Each structure stands twice: as structure tokens, then as C-alpha cells.
Amino acid sequence: MGILNVTPDSFSDGGRYLVGDRAIAHGLEMIRAGADIVDVGGESTRPGAREVPEEQEMARVLPVVEALSRSTDRPISIDTRKAAVAREALGAGARIVNDVSGLAFDPAMAGVVARAGAAVVIMHMRGTPEVMSRLARYHDVVEEVRQWLRARALVAERAGVRQSRIILDPGLGFAKTATHNLRILAALPRICALGYPVMVGASRKSFIRRIVGDDPGAIGYASAAVDALAVAAGASIVRVHEPVAARAAVRMAAAMAASVKGKFR
Ligand code: HH2
């Protein structure tokens, strides 16, 4: 899944793909580079980020979702916590809703996903991006995240979302310290054991920076390394800024897994 931030303040691409044509061109470029899904977001969720008004978020993302959906068969995902934004984006051609609040921010979200027959990414977080750093306290981070994800998946199913359309994401960096992120990655098979496809978003996050330093090249290599390890541990989707590197890393991990089962020729 390639990340397309249509925000002026995203920490990773700093508004370089701010509007219209440039955002659409970058989305298509990521598909050419190997992305199977493009995730369009109009609200930054970095720690401390403020909520964006609904109309502003829609004005940012809808033209991009519509143009990309018309230009490619690959599914477009809408990264939003707001049911109205999701509904409009699904109407404009998106097929996946990526909700970083795990359907908790907007009570109408689960119904919107169900009625559209869309797929949903349920991500774990606590509080809102504005306050989440203060909430990074756990007794057993893996178990607490696992149980929360299972409970939210059941909320989605009760609202009418088919089980096969639910993807779970532990939410690296969302109300989690570097240590929490590493523990979750190391215990990923326990989250995969819930039986839903698992998605991981490690790309360029600050815990990677903390380990390998600020050099952008090193951050890119380390992000791809985490992608490979996540897939080797059972993840089905990785959310990335650099599809070429991620695709190569993921293919190596998948080939190694296939060889163990005697399926690599
Ligand atoms: N991370 C970010 C945003 N959305 N969605 C899911 N499912 N999983 C993630 O890990 C995730 C996410 C934050 O990264 P980025 O898009 O680079 O920044 P911003 O929040 O500024 O858009």
C-alpha cells in the first residue's frame, strides 16, 4: 500500500504532494513502482496533529480519489476517521476505508463501511493524535493491542461488515513508544493468529529514526527491512512511502516462506 498524503503538514513528505495533479501523478507513479493499493489521506495523524474540518478534508481527498479510481484498477483506500469523508470517498471510487481510530472516532463509520460493502483497516490507537503520546502506557502492549483489535473487529462484524473484508493493524507509533513498537513487531504472529489479514505501517516512523539515525537512505533501507520482517512474521499488507524498495523486500520474504513449503521454483 503506497502512502499518498494530501496534507500540507505530513511529517514524511512535508506537503510536496499537496494538491490536485501532483498528488494524482504521485499516486500513479507509486502504482507503476509496484504499489497494489494507494492510500489517500487528507488529515495528518502524526503525534500532536490537530483535527482537520470535514469539508477541508473532503476538498483535499475527493478529487484525488476520483481521478485515481478512474485511472487504475488497483483499489484506492481512504485514510480517514470521519464517516462522511469515507462515504463520499467510497462514492468517488475508493474501495477500502483505512481508519486509524479503529472505527472508534465516528460511531457512524462501521455502518458506512458495511452499507458500501467496502473493506476496512481497523488500526489500534488510543485517544487522538493530539494527545496520544501521553497514553503510551501498557501492562502488556501486545496482549492489550491484540484484544482491542479483536473487539473492534467484532464491532465491525456486528455492524454488517463481512469478516473477509476486515484487516487489522497494530498502529505502530500511535500511542506507542519505540519499545512498544519493537515488541509488537517481534510478536506479530500473535496478532496474525487472530485470523484476519494484518497490515503494518512502519515506513519512516520515528522509532526507525531512533535506531538508524537521521540519514534518509538509512531510514529507507530500515523501513524496507521492517517490511520484509513483518511479511516473514505473517503480515499481508505493508503501508509504505517507497514501493520499489518495499516490493523487493516483501518479494524476498515471500519467496523464502514459499521455499520452506516447497513452493518456490
Ligand atoms: N500511519 C500513519 C497514517 N495512517 N494507517 C494505518 N492503517 N497504519 C499506519 O501505521 C498509519 C496509518 C502515519 O504515517 P504517514 O501517513 O506517513 O503520516 P501522516 O499521519 O502525517 O499522514
PDB file of C-alpha atoms and ligand atoms in Angstrom:
ATOM      1  CA  MET A   1       0.000   0.000   0.000  1.00  0.00           C
ATOM      2  CA  GLY A   2       1.564   3.269  -1.167  1.00  0.00           C
ATOM      3  CA  ILE A   3       1.025   6.345   1.016  1.00  0.00           C
ATOM      4  CA  LEU A   4      -0.387   9.447  -0.643  1.00  0.00           C
ATOM      5  CA  ASN A   5      -0.633  12.297   1.838  1.00  0.00           C
ATOM      6  CA  VAL A   6      -2.668  15.213   0.522  1.00  0.00           C
ATOM      7  CA  THR A   7      -1.841  17.358   3.550  1.00  0.00           C
ATOM      8  CA  PRO A   8       0.321  20.447   3.966  1.00  0.00           C
ATOM      9  CA  ASP A   9       1.935  19.222   7.198  1.00  0.00           C
ATOM     10  CA  SER A  10       2.612  15.478   6.874  1.00  0.00           C
ATOM     11  CA  PHE A  11       5.868  14.642   8.573  1.00  0.00           C
ATOM     12  CA  SER A  12       7.140  12.352   5.879  1.00  0.00           C
ATOM     13  CA  ASP A  13       6.723  14.251   2.629  1.00  0.00           C
ATOM     14  CA  GLY A  14       6.154  17.726   4.049  1.00  0.00           C
ATOM     15  CA  GLY A  15       3.399  18.759   1.638  1.00  0.00           C
ATOM     16  CA  ARG A  16       5.373  18.017  -1.509  1.00  0.00           C
ATOM     17  CA  TYR A  17       2.324  16.290  -2.977  1.00  0.00           C
ATOM     18  CA  LEU A  18      -0.086  18.872  -1.736  1.00  0.00           C
ATOM     19  CA  VAL A  19      -2.738  19.273  -4.358  1.00  0.00           C
ATOM     20  CA  GLY A  20      -4.530  18.004  -7.374  1.00  0.00           C
ATOM     21  CA  ASP A  21      -2.437  16.999 -10.331  1.00  0.00           C
ATOM     22  CA  ARG A  22       0.763  16.405  -8.396  1.00  0.00           C
ATOM     23  CA  ALA A  23      -0.987  14.125  -5.915  1.00  0.00           C
ATOM     24  CA  ILE A  24      -2.638  12.165  -8.723  1.00  0.00           C
ATOM     25  CA  ALA A  25       0.662  11.880 -10.617  1.00  0.00           C
ATOM     26  CA  HIS A  26       2.409  10.622  -7.495  1.00  0.00           C
ATOM     27  CA  GLY A  27      -0.338   8.040  -6.885  1.00  0.00           C
ATOM     28  CA  LEU A  28       0.040   6.684 -10.434  1.00  0.00           C
ATOM     29  CA  GLU A  29       3.821   6.707 -10.072  1.00  0.00           C
ATOM     30  CA  MET A  30       3.538   4.548  -6.933  1.00  0.00           C
ATOM     31  CA  ILE A  31       1.369   2.049  -8.832  1.00  0.00           C
ATOM     32  CA  ARG A  32       3.966   1.874 -11.614  1.00  0.00           C
ATOM     33  CA  ALA A  33       6.587   1.375  -8.902  1.00  0.00           C
ATOM     34  CA  GLY A  34       4.736  -1.673  -7.545  1.00  0.00           C
ATOM     35  CA  ALA A  35       2.040  -0.467  -5.141  1.00  0.00           C
ATOM     36  CA  ASP A  36      -1.083  -2.674  -5.220  1.00  0.00           C
ATOM     37  CA  ILE A  37      -3.168  -0.138  -3.279  1.00  0.00           C
ATOM     38  CA  VAL A  38      -2.913   3.666  -2.925  1.00  0.00           C
ATOM     39  CA  ASP A  39      -3.925   5.097   0.459  1.00  0.00           C
ATOM     40  CA  VAL A  40      -5.143   8.693   0.136  1.00  0.00           C
ATOM     41  CA  GLY A  41      -5.169  10.786   3.324  1.00  0.00           C
ATOM     42  CA  GLY A  42      -6.161  14.423   3.897  1.00  0.00           C
ATOM     43  CA  GLU A  43      -5.589  14.671   7.647  1.00  0.00           C
ATOM     44  CA  SER A  44      -2.189  14.284   9.247  1.00  0.00           C
ATOM     45  CA  THR A  45      -2.164  11.853  12.156  1.00  0.00           C
ATOM     46  CA  ARG A  46       1.378  12.483  13.368  1.00  0.00           C
ATOM     47  CA  PRO A  47       1.732  12.949  17.130  1.00  0.00           C
ATOM     48  CA  GLY A  48       0.338  16.341  18.165  1.00  0.00           C
ATOM     49  CA  ALA A  49      -1.537  16.925  14.871  1.00  0.00           C
ATOM     50  CA  ARG A  50      -4.868  18.778  15.096  1.00  0.00           C
ATOM     51  CA  GLU A  51      -8.128  17.604  13.594  1.00  0.00           C
ATOM     52  CA  VAL A  52      -8.933  18.932  10.111  1.00  0.00           C
ATOM     53  CA  PRO A  53     -12.518  20.158   9.464  1.00  0.00           C
ATOM     54  CA  GLU A  54     -14.575  17.695   7.436  1.00  0.00           C
ATOM     55  CA  GLU A  55     -15.132  19.987   4.431  1.00  0.00           C
ATOM     56  CA  GLN A  56     -11.415  20.743   4.174  1.00  0.00           C
ATOM     57  CA  GLU A  57     -10.531  17.050   4.339  1.00  0.00           C
ATOM     58  CA  MET A  58     -13.082  16.272   1.614  1.00  0.00           C
ATOM     59  CA  ALA A  59     -11.817  19.108  -0.601  1.00  0.00           C
ATOM     60  CA  ARG A  60      -8.314  17.666  -0.335  1.00  0.00           C
ATOM     61  CA  VAL A  61      -9.022  13.984  -0.937  1.00  0.00           C
ATOM     62  CA  LEU A  62     -12.126  13.623  -3.109  1.00  0.00           C
ATOM     63  CA  PRO A  63     -10.698  14.941  -6.416  1.00  0.00           C
ATOM     64  CA  VAL A  64      -7.641  12.712  -5.918  1.00  0.00           C
ATOM     65  CA  VAL A  65      -9.680   9.581  -5.066  1.00  0.00           C
ATOM     66  CA  GLU A  66     -11.954  10.195  -8.044  1.00  0.00           C
ATOM     67  CA  ALA A  67      -9.136  10.749 -10.547  1.00  0.00           C
ATOM     68  CA  LEU A  68      -7.096   7.757  -9.340  1.00  0.00           C
ATOM     69  CA  SER A  69     -10.135   5.454  -9.326  1.00  0.00           C
ATOM     70  CA  ARG A  70     -10.831   6.421 -12.935  1.00  0.00           C
ATOM     71  CA  SER A  71      -7.196   5.858 -13.991  1.00  0.00           C
ATOM     72  CA  THR A  72      -6.410   2.491 -12.387  1.00  0.00           C
ATOM     73  CA  ASP A  73      -7.950  -0.874 -11.489  1.00  0.00           C
ATOM     74  CA  ARG A  74      -5.929  -1.022  -8.264  1.00  0.00           C
ATOM     75  CA  PRO A  75      -8.009  -0.396  -5.152  1.00  0.00           C
ATOM     76  CA  ILE A  76      -7.861   3.095  -3.682  1.00  0.00           C
ATOM     77  CA  SER A  77      -8.053   3.357   0.079  1.00  0.00           C
ATOM     78  CA  ILE A  78      -9.250   6.421   2.001  1.00  0.00           C
ATOM     79  CA  ASP A  79      -7.328   7.178   5.201  1.00  0.00           C
ATOM     80  CA  THR A  80      -9.924   8.906   7.374  1.00  0.00           C
ATOM     81  CA  ARG A  81     -11.579   8.722  10.801  1.00  0.00           C
ATOM     82  CA  LYS A  82     -14.737  10.510   9.616  1.00  0.00           C
ATOM     83  CA  ALA A  83     -17.792   8.635   8.318  1.00  0.00           C
ATOM     84  CA  ALA A  84     -18.893  11.454   5.992  1.00  0.00           C
ATOM     85  CA  VAL A  85     -15.457  11.636   4.353  1.00  0.00           C
ATOM     86  CA  ALA A  86     -15.405   7.833   3.978  1.00  0.00           C
ATOM     87  CA  ARG A  87     -18.918   7.786   2.479  1.00  0.00           C
ATOM     88  CA  GLU A  88     -18.047  10.439  -0.110  1.00  0.00           C
ATOM     89  CA  ALA A  89     -14.712   8.805  -0.934  1.00  0.00           C
ATOM     90  CA  LEU A  90     -16.410   5.406  -1.409  1.00  0.00           C
ATOM     91  CA  GLY A  91     -18.898   7.172  -3.712  1.00  0.00           C
ATOM     92  CA  ALA A  92     -15.920   8.614  -5.631  1.00  0.00           C
ATOM     93  CA  GLY A  93     -14.471   5.140  -6.196  1.00  0.00           C
ATOM     94  CA  ALA A  94     -12.475   4.176  -3.088  1.00  0.00           C
ATOM     95  CA  ARG A  95     -12.831   0.512  -2.073  1.00  0.00           C
ATOM     96  CA  ILE A  96     -11.072   0.434   1.291  1.00  0.00           C
ATOM     97  CA  VAL A  97     -11.504   2.618   4.391  1.00  0.00           C
ATOM     98  CA  ASN A  98      -8.341   2.947   6.472  1.00  0.00           C
ATOM     99  CA  ASP A  99      -9.494   4.179   9.886  1.00  0.00           C
ATOM    100  CA  VAL A 100      -6.644   4.902  12.309  1.00  0.00           C
ATOM    101  CA  SER A 101      -9.188   5.083  15.151  1.00  0.00           C
ATOM    102  CA  GLY A 102     -10.376   1.507  14.555  1.00  0.00           C
ATOM    103  CA  LEU A 103     -13.985   2.688  13.962  1.00  0.00           C
ATOM    104  CA  ALA A 104     -13.971   4.407  17.371  1.00  0.00           C
ATOM    105  CA  PHE A 105     -13.739   8.101  16.412  1.00  0.00           C
ATOM    106  CA  ASP A 106     -17.023   8.279  14.487  1.00  0.00           C
ATOM    107  CA  PRO A 107     -19.861   5.960  15.560  1.00  0.00           C
ATOM    108  CA  ALA A 108     -21.347   6.105  12.040  1.00  0.00           C
ATOM    109  CA  MET A 109     -18.197   4.690  10.399  1.00  0.00           C
ATOM    110  CA  ALA A 110     -18.905   0.950  10.760  1.00  0.00           C
ATOM    111  CA  GLY A 111     -22.343   1.377   9.138  1.00  0.00           C
ATOM    112  CA  VAL A 112     -20.886   3.361   6.230  1.00  0.00           C
ATOM    113  CA  VAL A 113     -18.333   0.617   5.539  1.00  0.00           C
ATOM    114  CA  ALA A 114     -20.967  -2.130   5.838  1.00  0.00           C
ATOM    115  CA  ARG A 115     -23.507  -0.448   3.540  1.00  0.00           C
ATOM    116  CA  ALA A 116     -20.864   0.150   0.858  1.00  0.00           C
ATOM    117  CA  GLY A 117     -19.575  -3.451   1.053  1.00  0.00           C
ATOM    118  CA  ALA A 118     -16.095  -1.911   1.403  1.00  0.00           C
ATOM    119  CA  ALA A 119     -13.028  -3.368   3.079  1.00  0.00           C
ATOM    120  CA  VAL A 120     -11.783  -1.731   6.270  1.00  0.00           C
ATOM    121  CA  VAL A 121      -8.436  -1.382   8.005  1.00  0.00           C
ATOM    122  CA  ILE A 122      -9.001  -1.323  11.765  1.00  0.00           C
ATOM    123  CA  MET A 123      -5.936   0.254  13.380  1.00  0.00           C
ATOM    124  CA  HIS A 124      -5.139   0.347  17.087  1.00  0.00           C
ATOM    125  CA  MET A 125      -4.584   3.678  18.768  1.00  0.00           C
ATOM    126  CA  ARG A 126      -5.519   5.459  21.984  1.00  0.00           C
ATOM    127  CA  GLY A 127      -7.093   8.908  22.273  1.00  0.00           C
ATOM    128  CA  THR A 128      -6.460  11.216  19.311  1.00  0.00           C
ATOM    129  CA  PRO A 129      -3.207  12.125  17.527  1.00  0.00           C
ATOM    130  CA  GLU A 130      -3.200  15.381  19.518  1.00  0.00           C
ATOM    131  CA  VAL A 131      -2.966  13.639  22.903  1.00  0.00           C
ATOM    132  CA  MET A 132      -1.910  10.033  22.143  1.00  0.00           C
ATOM    133  CA  SER A 133       1.763  10.367  23.180  1.00  0.00           C
ATOM    134  CA  ARG A 134       0.582  10.751  26.795  1.00  0.00           C
ATOM    135  CA  LEU A 135      -1.363   7.483  26.586  1.00  0.00           C
ATOM    136  CA  ALA A 136       1.570   5.181  25.741  1.00  0.00           C
ATOM    137  CA  ARG A 137       1.343   3.105  28.916  1.00  0.00           C
ATOM    138  CA  TYR A 138       0.646  -0.612  28.853  1.00  0.00           C
ATOM    139  CA  HIS A 139       0.917  -3.563  31.181  1.00  0.00           C
ATOM    140  CA  ASP A 140       1.360  -5.949  28.227  1.00  0.00           C
ATOM    141  CA  VAL A 141       1.301  -3.985  24.970  1.00  0.00           C
ATOM    142  CA  VAL A 142       0.948  -6.994  22.650  1.00  0.00           C
ATOM    143  CA  GLU A 143      -1.930  -8.543  24.580  1.00  0.00           C
ATOM    144  CA  GLU A 144      -3.754  -5.223  25.033  1.00  0.00           C
ATOM    145  CA  VAL A 145      -3.448  -4.323  21.338  1.00  0.00           C
ATOM    146  CA  ARG A 146      -4.485  -7.849  20.317  1.00  0.00           C
ATOM    147  CA  GLN A 147      -7.595  -7.838  22.491  1.00  0.00           C
ATOM    148  CA  TRP A 148      -8.603  -4.339  21.405  1.00  0.00           C
ATOM    149  CA  LEU A 149      -8.247  -5.261  17.715  1.00  0.00           C
ATOM    150  CA  ARG A 150     -10.352  -8.383  18.197  1.00  0.00           C
ATOM    151  CA  ALA A 151     -13.077  -6.379  19.984  1.00  0.00           C
ATOM    152  CA  ARG A 152     -13.142  -3.726  17.241  1.00  0.00           C
ATOM    153  CA  ALA A 153     -13.327  -6.392  14.525  1.00  0.00           C
ATOM    154  CA  LEU A 154     -16.408  -7.792  16.289  1.00  0.00           C
ATOM    155  CA  VAL A 155     -17.939  -4.279  16.350  1.00  0.00           C
ATOM    156  CA  ALA A 156     -17.426  -4.106  12.569  1.00  0.00           C
ATOM    157  CA  GLU A 157     -18.936  -7.560  12.058  1.00  0.00           C
ATOM    158  CA  ARG A 158     -21.964  -6.714  14.220  1.00  0.00           C
ATOM    159  CA  ALA A 159     -22.499  -3.612  12.042  1.00  0.00           C
ATOM    160  CA  GLY A 160     -22.608  -5.864   8.974  1.00  0.00           C
ATOM    161  CA  VAL A 161     -19.015  -5.766   7.660  1.00  0.00           C
ATOM    162  CA  ARG A 162     -18.085  -9.180   6.292  1.00  0.00           C
ATOM    163  CA  GLN A 163     -15.243 -10.877   8.166  1.00  0.00           C
ATOM    164  CA  SER A 164     -13.312 -11.339   4.915  1.00  0.00           C
ATOM    165  CA  ARG A 165     -13.286  -7.545   4.450  1.00  0.00           C
ATOM    166  CA  ILE A 166     -11.576  -6.747   7.752  1.00  0.00           C
ATOM    167  CA  ILE A 167      -7.835  -6.018   8.025  1.00  0.00           C
ATOM    168  CA  LEU A 168      -6.141  -5.406  11.384  1.00  0.00           C
ATOM    169  CA  ASP A 169      -3.219  -3.036  12.025  1.00  0.00           C
ATOM    170  CA  PRO A 170      -1.373  -2.692  15.367  1.00  0.00           C
ATOM    171  CA  GLY A 171      -0.763   1.040  14.693  1.00  0.00           C
ATOM    172  CA  LEU A 172       2.986   1.462  15.129  1.00  0.00           C
ATOM    173  CA  GLY A 173       3.754   4.850  16.710  1.00  0.00           C
ATOM    174  CA  PHE A 174       0.144   5.562  17.687  1.00  0.00           C
ATOM    175  CA  ALA A 175       0.172   5.912  21.498  1.00  0.00           C
ATOM    176  CA  LYS A 176       3.249   3.669  21.491  1.00  0.00           C
ATOM    177  CA  THR A 177       6.897   4.208  22.338  1.00  0.00           C
ATOM    178  CA  ALA A 178       9.779   2.789  20.291  1.00  0.00           C
ATOM    179  CA  THR A 179       9.961  -0.132  22.736  1.00  0.00           C
ATOM    180  CA  HIS A 180       6.240  -0.842  22.315  1.00  0.00           C
ATOM    181  CA  ASN A 181       6.614  -0.802  18.503  1.00  0.00           C
ATOM    182  CA  LEU A 182       9.524  -3.258  18.629  1.00  0.00           C
ATOM    183  CA  ARG A 183       7.674  -5.597  20.997  1.00  0.00           C
ATOM    184  CA  ILE A 184       4.665  -5.612  18.713  1.00  0.00           C
ATOM    185  CA  LEU A 185       6.796  -6.331  15.644  1.00  0.00           C
ATOM    186  CA  ALA A 186       8.572  -9.151  17.455  1.00  0.00           C
ATOM    187  CA  ALA A 187       5.219 -10.657  18.477  1.00  0.00           C
ATOM    188  CA  LEU A 188       3.388 -10.082  15.183  1.00  0.00           C
ATOM    189  CA  PRO A 189       2.460 -13.779  14.734  1.00  0.00           C
ATOM    190  CA  ARG A 190       0.245 -13.456  17.841  1.00  0.00           C
ATOM    191  CA  ILE A 191      -1.726 -10.682  16.164  1.00  0.00           C
ATOM    192  CA  CYS A 192      -1.852 -12.622  12.871  1.00  0.00           C
ATOM    193  CA  ALA A 193      -3.239 -15.586  14.856  1.00  0.00           C
ATOM    194  CA  LEU A 194      -6.499 -13.644  15.308  1.00  0.00           C
ATOM    195  CA  GLY A 195      -7.264 -14.878  11.785  1.00  0.00           C
ATOM    196  CA  TYR A 196      -7.628 -11.567   9.923  1.00  0.00           C
ATOM    197  CA  PRO A 197      -5.126 -10.207   7.397  1.00  0.00           C
ATOM    198  CA  VAL A 198      -2.666  -7.923   9.193  1.00  0.00           C
ATOM    199  CA  MET A 199      -1.263  -4.643   7.904  1.00  0.00           C
ATOM    200  CA  VAL A 200       1.864  -2.914   9.251  1.00  0.00           C
ATOM    201  CA  GLY A 201       2.886   0.726   8.763  1.00  0.00           C
ATOM    202  CA  ALA A 202       6.488   1.275   9.793  1.00  0.00           C
ATOM    203  CA  SER A 203       7.657   3.437   6.890  1.00  0.00           C
ATOM    204  CA  ARG A 204       9.895   6.340   8.024  1.00  0.00           C
ATOM    205  CA  LYS A 205       8.396   6.366  11.523  1.00  0.00           C
ATOM    206  CA  SER A 206      10.338   7.963  14.357  1.00  0.00           C
ATOM    207  CA  PHE A 207      11.218   4.631  16.061  1.00  0.00           C
ATOM    208  CA  ILE A 208      13.189   3.713  12.918  1.00  0.00           C
ATOM    209  CA  ARG A 209      14.951   7.068  13.017  1.00  0.00           C
ATOM    210  CA  ARG A 210      15.778   6.437  16.659  1.00  0.00           C
ATOM    211  CA  ILE A 211      17.537   3.183  15.766  1.00  0.00           C
ATOM    212  CA  VAL A 212      19.323   4.022  12.489  1.00  0.00           C
ATOM    213  CA  GLY A 213      19.712   7.816  12.729  1.00  0.00           C
ATOM    214  CA  ASP A 214      18.526  10.663  10.513  1.00  0.00           C
ATOM    215  CA  ASP A 215      20.130   9.716   7.186  1.00  0.00           C
ATOM    216  CA  PRO A 216      17.214   9.404   4.702  1.00  0.00           C
ATOM    217  CA  GLY A 217      18.923   6.500   2.881  1.00  0.00           C
ATOM    218  CA  ALA A 218      19.338   4.516   6.092  1.00  0.00           C
ATOM    219  CA  ILE A 219      15.728   5.256   7.072  1.00  0.00           C
ATOM    220  CA  GLY A 220      14.574   3.922   3.681  1.00  0.00           C
ATOM    221  CA  TYR A 221      16.626   0.702   3.967  1.00  0.00           C
ATOM    222  CA  ALA A 222      15.492   0.150   7.546  1.00  0.00           C
ATOM    223  CA  SER A 223      11.848   0.713   6.580  1.00  0.00           C
ATOM    224  CA  ALA A 224      12.164  -1.950   3.860  1.00  0.00           C
ATOM    225  CA  ALA A 225      13.863  -4.299   6.335  1.00  0.00           C
ATOM    226  CA  VAL A 226      10.902  -3.961   8.702  1.00  0.00           C
ATOM    227  CA  ASP A 227       8.543  -4.660   5.768  1.00  0.00           C
ATOM    228  CA  ALA A 228      10.401  -7.909   4.997  1.00  0.00           C
ATOM    229  CA  LEU A 229      10.415  -8.984   8.637  1.00  0.00           C
ATOM    230  CA  ALA A 230       6.716  -8.132   9.004  1.00  0.00           C
ATOM    231  CA  VAL A 231       5.805 -10.242   5.966  1.00  0.00           C
ATOM    232  CA  ALA A 232       8.022 -13.084   7.215  1.00  0.00           C
ATOM    233  CA  ALA A 233       6.090 -12.887  10.506  1.00  0.00           C
ATOM    234  CA  GLY A 234       2.744 -13.170   8.716  1.00  0.00           C
ATOM    235  CA  ALA A 235       1.687  -9.632   7.689  1.00  0.00           C
ATOM    236  CA  SER A 236      -0.303  -9.393   4.439  1.00  0.00           C
ATOM    237  CA  ILE A 237      -0.013  -5.657   3.667  1.00  0.00           C
ATOM    238  CA  VAL A 238       2.694  -3.070   4.367  1.00  0.00           C
ATOM    239  CA  ARG A 239       1.932   0.674   4.193  1.00  0.00           C
ATOM    240  CA  VAL A 240       4.936   2.385   2.583  1.00  0.00           C
ATOM    241  CA  HIS A 241       6.350   5.570   1.085  1.00  0.00           C
ATOM    242  CA  GLU A 242       8.750   3.752  -1.279  1.00  0.00           C
ATOM    243  CA  PRO A 243       7.005   0.956  -3.199  1.00  0.00           C
ATOM    244  CA  VAL A 244      10.107  -0.134  -5.174  1.00  0.00           C
ATOM    245  CA  ALA A 245      12.104  -0.922  -2.026  1.00  0.00           C
ATOM    246  CA  ALA A 246       9.108  -2.358  -0.189  1.00  0.00           C
ATOM    247  CA  ARG A 247       8.107  -4.603  -3.084  1.00  0.00           C
ATOM    248  CA  ALA A 248      11.634  -6.055  -3.381  1.00  0.00           C
ATOM    249  CA  ALA A 249      11.829  -6.645   0.377  1.00  0.00           C
ATOM    250  CA  VAL A 250       8.398  -8.251   0.502  1.00  0.00           C
ATOM    251  CA  ARG A 251       9.121 -10.490  -2.505  1.00  0.00           C
ATOM    252  CA  MET A 252      12.262 -11.822  -0.849  1.00  0.00           C
ATOM    253  CA  ALA A 253      10.408 -12.591   2.376  1.00  0.00           C
ATOM    254  CA  ALA A 254       7.546 -14.237   0.464  1.00  0.00           C
ATOM    255  CA  ALA A 255       9.984 -16.324  -1.660  1.00  0.00           C
ATOM    256  CA  MET A 256      11.740 -17.572   1.483  1.00  0.00           C
ATOM    257  CA  ALA A 257       8.399 -18.559   3.031  1.00  0.00           C
ATOM    258  CA  ALA A 258       7.360 -20.313  -0.198  1.00  0.00           C
ATOM    259  CA  SER A 259      10.655 -22.249  -0.335  1.00  0.00           C
ATOM    260  CA  VAL A 260      10.023 -23.681   3.145  1.00  0.00           C
ATOM    261  CA  LYS A 261       6.690 -25.034   1.887  1.00  0.00           C
ATOM    262  CA  GLY A 262       8.426 -26.377  -1.256  1.00  0.00           C
ATOM    263  CA  LYS A 263       6.516 -23.869  -3.377  1.00  0.00           C
ATOM    264  CA  PHE A 264       9.424 -21.800  -4.710  1.00  0.00           C
ATOM    265  CA  ARG A 265      10.689 -22.984  -8.087  1.00  0.00           C
TER     266      ARG A 265
HETATM  267  N1  HH2 B   1       0.334   5.539   9.892  1.00  0.00           N
HETATM  268  C1  HH2 B   1       0.076   6.821   9.536  1.00  0.00           C
HETATM  269  C2  HH2 B   1      -1.130   7.176   8.954  1.00  0.00           C
HETATM  270  N2  HH2 B   1      -2.078   6.248   8.706  1.00  0.00           N
HETATM  271  N3  HH2 B   1      -2.797   3.991   8.781  1.00  0.00           N
HETATM  272  C3  HH2 B   1      -2.592   2.718   9.132  1.00  0.00           C
HETATM  273  N4  HH2 B   1      -3.536   1.785   8.914  1.00  0.00           N
HETATM  274  N5  HH2 B   1      -1.410   2.318   9.722  1.00  0.00           N
HETATM  275  C4  HH2 B   1      -0.413   3.202   9.992  1.00  0.00           C
HETATM  276  O1  HH2 B   1       0.630   2.777  10.555  1.00  0.00           O
HETATM  277  C5  HH2 B   1      -0.624   4.585   9.646  1.00  0.00           C
HETATM  278  C6  HH2 B   1      -1.851   4.948   9.034  1.00  0.00           C
HETATM  279  C7  HH2 B   1       1.121   7.868   9.783  1.00  0.00           C
HETATM  280  O2  HH2 B   1       2.064   7.935   8.751  1.00  0.00           O
HETATM  281  P1  HH2 B   1       2.061   8.999   7.484  1.00  0.00           P
HETATM  282  O3  HH2 B   1       0.944   8.733   6.577  1.00  0.00           O
HETATM  283  O4  HH2 B   1       3.392   8.939   6.871  1.00  0.00           O
HETATM  284  O5  HH2 B   1       1.912  10.418   8.106  1.00  0.00           O
HETATM  285  P2  HH2 B   1       0.637  11.354   8.351  1.00  0.00           P
HETATM  286  O6  HH2 B   1      -0.070  10.808   9.523  1.00  0.00           O
HETATM  287  O7  HH2 B   1       1.269  12.698   8.634  1.00  0.00           O
HETATM  288  O8  HH2 B   1      -0.216  11.357   7.143  1.00  0.00           O
END
